[in-house]
Short mmCIF file of C-alpha atoms in Angstrom, two decimals:
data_model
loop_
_atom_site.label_atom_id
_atom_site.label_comp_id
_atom_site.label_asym_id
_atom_site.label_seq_id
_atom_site.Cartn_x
_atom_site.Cartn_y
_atom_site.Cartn_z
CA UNK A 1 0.00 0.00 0.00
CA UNK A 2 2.90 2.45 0.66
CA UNK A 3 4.37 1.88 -2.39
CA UNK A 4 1.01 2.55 -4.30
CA UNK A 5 0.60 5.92 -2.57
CA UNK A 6 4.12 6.84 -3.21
CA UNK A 7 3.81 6.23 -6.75
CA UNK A 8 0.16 8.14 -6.66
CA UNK A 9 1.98 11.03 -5.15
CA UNK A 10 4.55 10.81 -8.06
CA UNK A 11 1.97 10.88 -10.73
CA UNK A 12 -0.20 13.54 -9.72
CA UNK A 13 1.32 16.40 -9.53
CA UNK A 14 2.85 14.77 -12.97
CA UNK A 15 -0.44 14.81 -14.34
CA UNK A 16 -0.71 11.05 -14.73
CA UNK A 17 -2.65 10.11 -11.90
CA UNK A 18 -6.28 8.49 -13.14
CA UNK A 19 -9.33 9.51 -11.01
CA UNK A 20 -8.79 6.52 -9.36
CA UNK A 21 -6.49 3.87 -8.17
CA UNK A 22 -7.38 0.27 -6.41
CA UNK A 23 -5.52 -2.07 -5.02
CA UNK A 24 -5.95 -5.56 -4.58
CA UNK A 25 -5.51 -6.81 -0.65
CA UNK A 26 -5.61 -9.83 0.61
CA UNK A 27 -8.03 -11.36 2.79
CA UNK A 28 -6.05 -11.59 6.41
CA UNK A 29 -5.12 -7.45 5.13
CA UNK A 30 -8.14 -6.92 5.39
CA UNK A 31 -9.76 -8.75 8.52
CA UNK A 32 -6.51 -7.76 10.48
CA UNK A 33 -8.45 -4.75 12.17
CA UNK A 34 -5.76 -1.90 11.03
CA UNK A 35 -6.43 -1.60 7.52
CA UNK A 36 -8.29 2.21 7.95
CA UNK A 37 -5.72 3.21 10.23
CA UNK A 38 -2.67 2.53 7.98
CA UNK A 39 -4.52 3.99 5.02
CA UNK A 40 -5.36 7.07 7.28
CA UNK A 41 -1.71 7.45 8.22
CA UNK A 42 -0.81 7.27 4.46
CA UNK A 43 -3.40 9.41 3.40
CA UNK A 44 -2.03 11.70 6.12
CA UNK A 45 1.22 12.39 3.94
CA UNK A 46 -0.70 13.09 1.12
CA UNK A 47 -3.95 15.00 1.54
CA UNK A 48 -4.47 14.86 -2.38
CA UNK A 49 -4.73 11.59 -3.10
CA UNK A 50 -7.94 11.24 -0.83
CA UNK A 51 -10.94 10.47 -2.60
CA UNK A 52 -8.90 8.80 -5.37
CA UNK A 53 -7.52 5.50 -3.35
CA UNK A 54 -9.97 2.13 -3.53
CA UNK A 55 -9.17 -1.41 -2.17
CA UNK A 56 -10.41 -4.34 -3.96
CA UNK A 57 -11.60 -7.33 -1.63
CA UNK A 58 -12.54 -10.77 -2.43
CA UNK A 59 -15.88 -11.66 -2.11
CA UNK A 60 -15.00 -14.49 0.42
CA UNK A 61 -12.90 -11.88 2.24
CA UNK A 62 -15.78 -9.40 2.85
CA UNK A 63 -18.31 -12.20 4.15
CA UNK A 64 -15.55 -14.48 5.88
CA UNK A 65 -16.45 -12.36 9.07
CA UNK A 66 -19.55 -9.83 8.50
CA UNK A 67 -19.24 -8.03 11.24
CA UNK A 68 -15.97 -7.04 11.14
CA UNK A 69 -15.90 -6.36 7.35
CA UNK A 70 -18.83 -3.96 8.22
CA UNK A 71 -17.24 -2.24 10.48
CA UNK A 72 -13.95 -1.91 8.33
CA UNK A 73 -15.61 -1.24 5.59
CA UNK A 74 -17.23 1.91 7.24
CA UNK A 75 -14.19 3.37 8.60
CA UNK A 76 -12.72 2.83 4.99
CA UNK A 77 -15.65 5.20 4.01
CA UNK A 78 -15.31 7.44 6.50
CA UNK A 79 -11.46 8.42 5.23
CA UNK A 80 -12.65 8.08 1.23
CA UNK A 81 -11.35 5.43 0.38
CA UNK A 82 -13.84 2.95 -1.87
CA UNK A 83 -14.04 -0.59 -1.44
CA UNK A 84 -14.72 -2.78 -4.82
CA UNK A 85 -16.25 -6.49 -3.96
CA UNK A 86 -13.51 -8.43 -6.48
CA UNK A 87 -14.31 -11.79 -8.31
CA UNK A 88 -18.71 -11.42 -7.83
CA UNK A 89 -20.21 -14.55 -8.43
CA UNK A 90 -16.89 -16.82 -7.76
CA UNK A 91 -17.48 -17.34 -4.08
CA UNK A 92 -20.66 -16.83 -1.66
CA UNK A 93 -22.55 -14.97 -3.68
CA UNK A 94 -25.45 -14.26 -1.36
CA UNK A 95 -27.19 -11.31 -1.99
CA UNK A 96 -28.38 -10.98 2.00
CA UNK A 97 -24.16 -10.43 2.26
CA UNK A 98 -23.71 -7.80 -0.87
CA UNK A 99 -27.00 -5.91 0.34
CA UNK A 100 -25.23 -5.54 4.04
CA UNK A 101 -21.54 -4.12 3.22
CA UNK A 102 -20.99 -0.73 2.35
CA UNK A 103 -19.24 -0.92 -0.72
CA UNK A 104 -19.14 1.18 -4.41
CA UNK A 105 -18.15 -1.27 -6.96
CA UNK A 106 -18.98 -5.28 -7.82
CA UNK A 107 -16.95 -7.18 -9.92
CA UNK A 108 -17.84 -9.71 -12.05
CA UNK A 109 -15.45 -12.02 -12.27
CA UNK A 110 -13.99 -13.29 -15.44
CA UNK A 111 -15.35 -16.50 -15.67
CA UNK A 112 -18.41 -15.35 -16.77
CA UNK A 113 -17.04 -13.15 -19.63
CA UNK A 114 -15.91 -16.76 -21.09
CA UNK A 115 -18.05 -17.02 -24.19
CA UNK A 116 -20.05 -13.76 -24.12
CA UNK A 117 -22.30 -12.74 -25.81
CA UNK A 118 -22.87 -16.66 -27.09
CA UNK A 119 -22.89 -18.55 -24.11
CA UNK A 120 -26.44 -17.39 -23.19
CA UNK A 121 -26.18 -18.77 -19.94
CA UNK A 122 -23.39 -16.62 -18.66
CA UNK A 123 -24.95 -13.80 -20.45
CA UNK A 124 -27.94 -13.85 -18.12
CA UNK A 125 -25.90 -13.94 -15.14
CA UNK A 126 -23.88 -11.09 -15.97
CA UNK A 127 -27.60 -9.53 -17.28
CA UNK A 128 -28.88 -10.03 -13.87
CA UNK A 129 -24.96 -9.15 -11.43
CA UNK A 130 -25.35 -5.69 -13.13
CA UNK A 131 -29.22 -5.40 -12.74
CA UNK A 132 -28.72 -6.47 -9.13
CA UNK A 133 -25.69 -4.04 -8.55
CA UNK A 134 -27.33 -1.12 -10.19
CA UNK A 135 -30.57 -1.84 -7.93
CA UNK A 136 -27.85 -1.76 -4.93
CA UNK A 137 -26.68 2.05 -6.01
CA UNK A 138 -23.30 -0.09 -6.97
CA UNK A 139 -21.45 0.67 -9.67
CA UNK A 140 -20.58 -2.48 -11.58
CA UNK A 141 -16.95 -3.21 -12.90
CA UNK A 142 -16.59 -6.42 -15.76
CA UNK A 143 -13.07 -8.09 -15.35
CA UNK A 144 -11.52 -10.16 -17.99
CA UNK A 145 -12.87 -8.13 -21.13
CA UNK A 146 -11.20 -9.69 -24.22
CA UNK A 147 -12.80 -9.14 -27.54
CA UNK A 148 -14.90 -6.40 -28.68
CA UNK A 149 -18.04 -8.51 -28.60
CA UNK A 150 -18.01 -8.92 -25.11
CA UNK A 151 -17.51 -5.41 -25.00
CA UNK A 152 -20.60 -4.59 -27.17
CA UNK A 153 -22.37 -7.12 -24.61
CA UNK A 154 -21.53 -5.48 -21.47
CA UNK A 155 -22.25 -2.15 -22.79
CA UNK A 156 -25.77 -3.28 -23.93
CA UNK A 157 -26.71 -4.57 -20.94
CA UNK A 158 -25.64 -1.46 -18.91
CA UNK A 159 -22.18 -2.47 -17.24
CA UNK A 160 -20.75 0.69 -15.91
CA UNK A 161 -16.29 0.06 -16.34
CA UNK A 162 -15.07 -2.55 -17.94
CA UNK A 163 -12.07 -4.16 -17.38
CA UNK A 164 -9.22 -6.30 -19.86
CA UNK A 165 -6.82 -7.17 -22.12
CA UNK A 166 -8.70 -5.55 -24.89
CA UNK A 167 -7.86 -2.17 -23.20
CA UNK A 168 -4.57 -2.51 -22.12
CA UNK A 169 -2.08 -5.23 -20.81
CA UNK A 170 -0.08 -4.76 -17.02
CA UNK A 171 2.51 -2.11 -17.59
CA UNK A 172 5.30 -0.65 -15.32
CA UNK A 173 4.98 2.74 -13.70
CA UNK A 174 6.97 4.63 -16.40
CA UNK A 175 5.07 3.06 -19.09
CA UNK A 176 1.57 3.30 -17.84
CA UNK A 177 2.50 6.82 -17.34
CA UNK A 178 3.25 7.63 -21.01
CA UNK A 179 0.39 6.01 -22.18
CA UNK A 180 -1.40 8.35 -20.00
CA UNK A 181 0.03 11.35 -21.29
CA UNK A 182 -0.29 10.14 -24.80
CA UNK A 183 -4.55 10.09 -24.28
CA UNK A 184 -4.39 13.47 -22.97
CA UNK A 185 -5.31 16.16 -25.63
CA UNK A 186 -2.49 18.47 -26.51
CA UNK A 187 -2.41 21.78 -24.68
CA UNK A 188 -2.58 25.12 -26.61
#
């Protein structure tokens, strides 16, 4: 997590920073009761990047102990930072658990992109994960987005950010950096 600040606090005044950046934590990160207070601390050094910091947690994470993922999950809100439910539909998936945390984003994991928009099977659960989300007031993320029919799927059926190695592979620092600076228009 330090690292990923300190690299935040590199790009922004850069001009390379996205809106947003999550990171992926582990499970035991995030049941181990200091998670808000570390972030806070971070945070701390650099007012700027609040508001623009999210942490992605497993599903299984999240519901492995409700009532202190609630509680985490609130202070996390209570500093800014978002919370993303990762890999939807690859664990629990009970909606009595997704209705109870306070998160912003769902997931869908990639499994169901497998085959999409032919396989009409996955297509109705990814139909119904974004219905579901939306009805929730969460914003709904589709990972593993690989060809531009899937794309044209996940638009159509509402999907809010998608997700993939039809946008863009894992790049270093330096690199994902310049290809942010390349999409920016050219100033006058």
């Amino acid at each position: 997590m330090n690292a990923v600040v300190e690299q935040m606090a590199v790009w922004e005044p850069a001009g390379t920073l996205p809106n947003q950046i999550f990171i992926n934590i582990s499970g035991p990160q995030f049941l181990r009761g200091n998670l808000s207070a570390r972030l806070e601390e971070l945070l701390g050094r650099h007012p700027e990047l609040r508001g623009r910091l999210g942490l992605e947690i497993t599903e299984q994470a999240a519901v492995r102990d409700l009532k202190a993922a609630v509680q985490t999950l609130t202070e996390l809100e209570a500093i800014d930072v978002q919370v993303a439910i990762d890999d939807f539909g690859s664990g629990y998936s009970s909606l009595s658990y997704v209705q109870q945390l306070p998160v912003s984003k769902l997931k869908i994991d990639r499994a169901f992109m497998a085959d999409i928009p032919d396989n009409l099977k996955n297509g109705a659960l990814v139909r119904a994960a974004v219905g579901m989300a939306h009805g929730l007031g969460l914003v709904t993320v589709a990972e593993g987005v690989e060809t531009e029919e899937q794309r044209d799927f996940l638009v159509s059926v509402g999907c809010d950010l998608l997700q993939g190695y039809l946008f863009g592979r894992p790049a270093a620092p330096d690199a994902f950096a310049a290809m942010i600076r390349a999409q920016q228009p050219a100033m006058a």
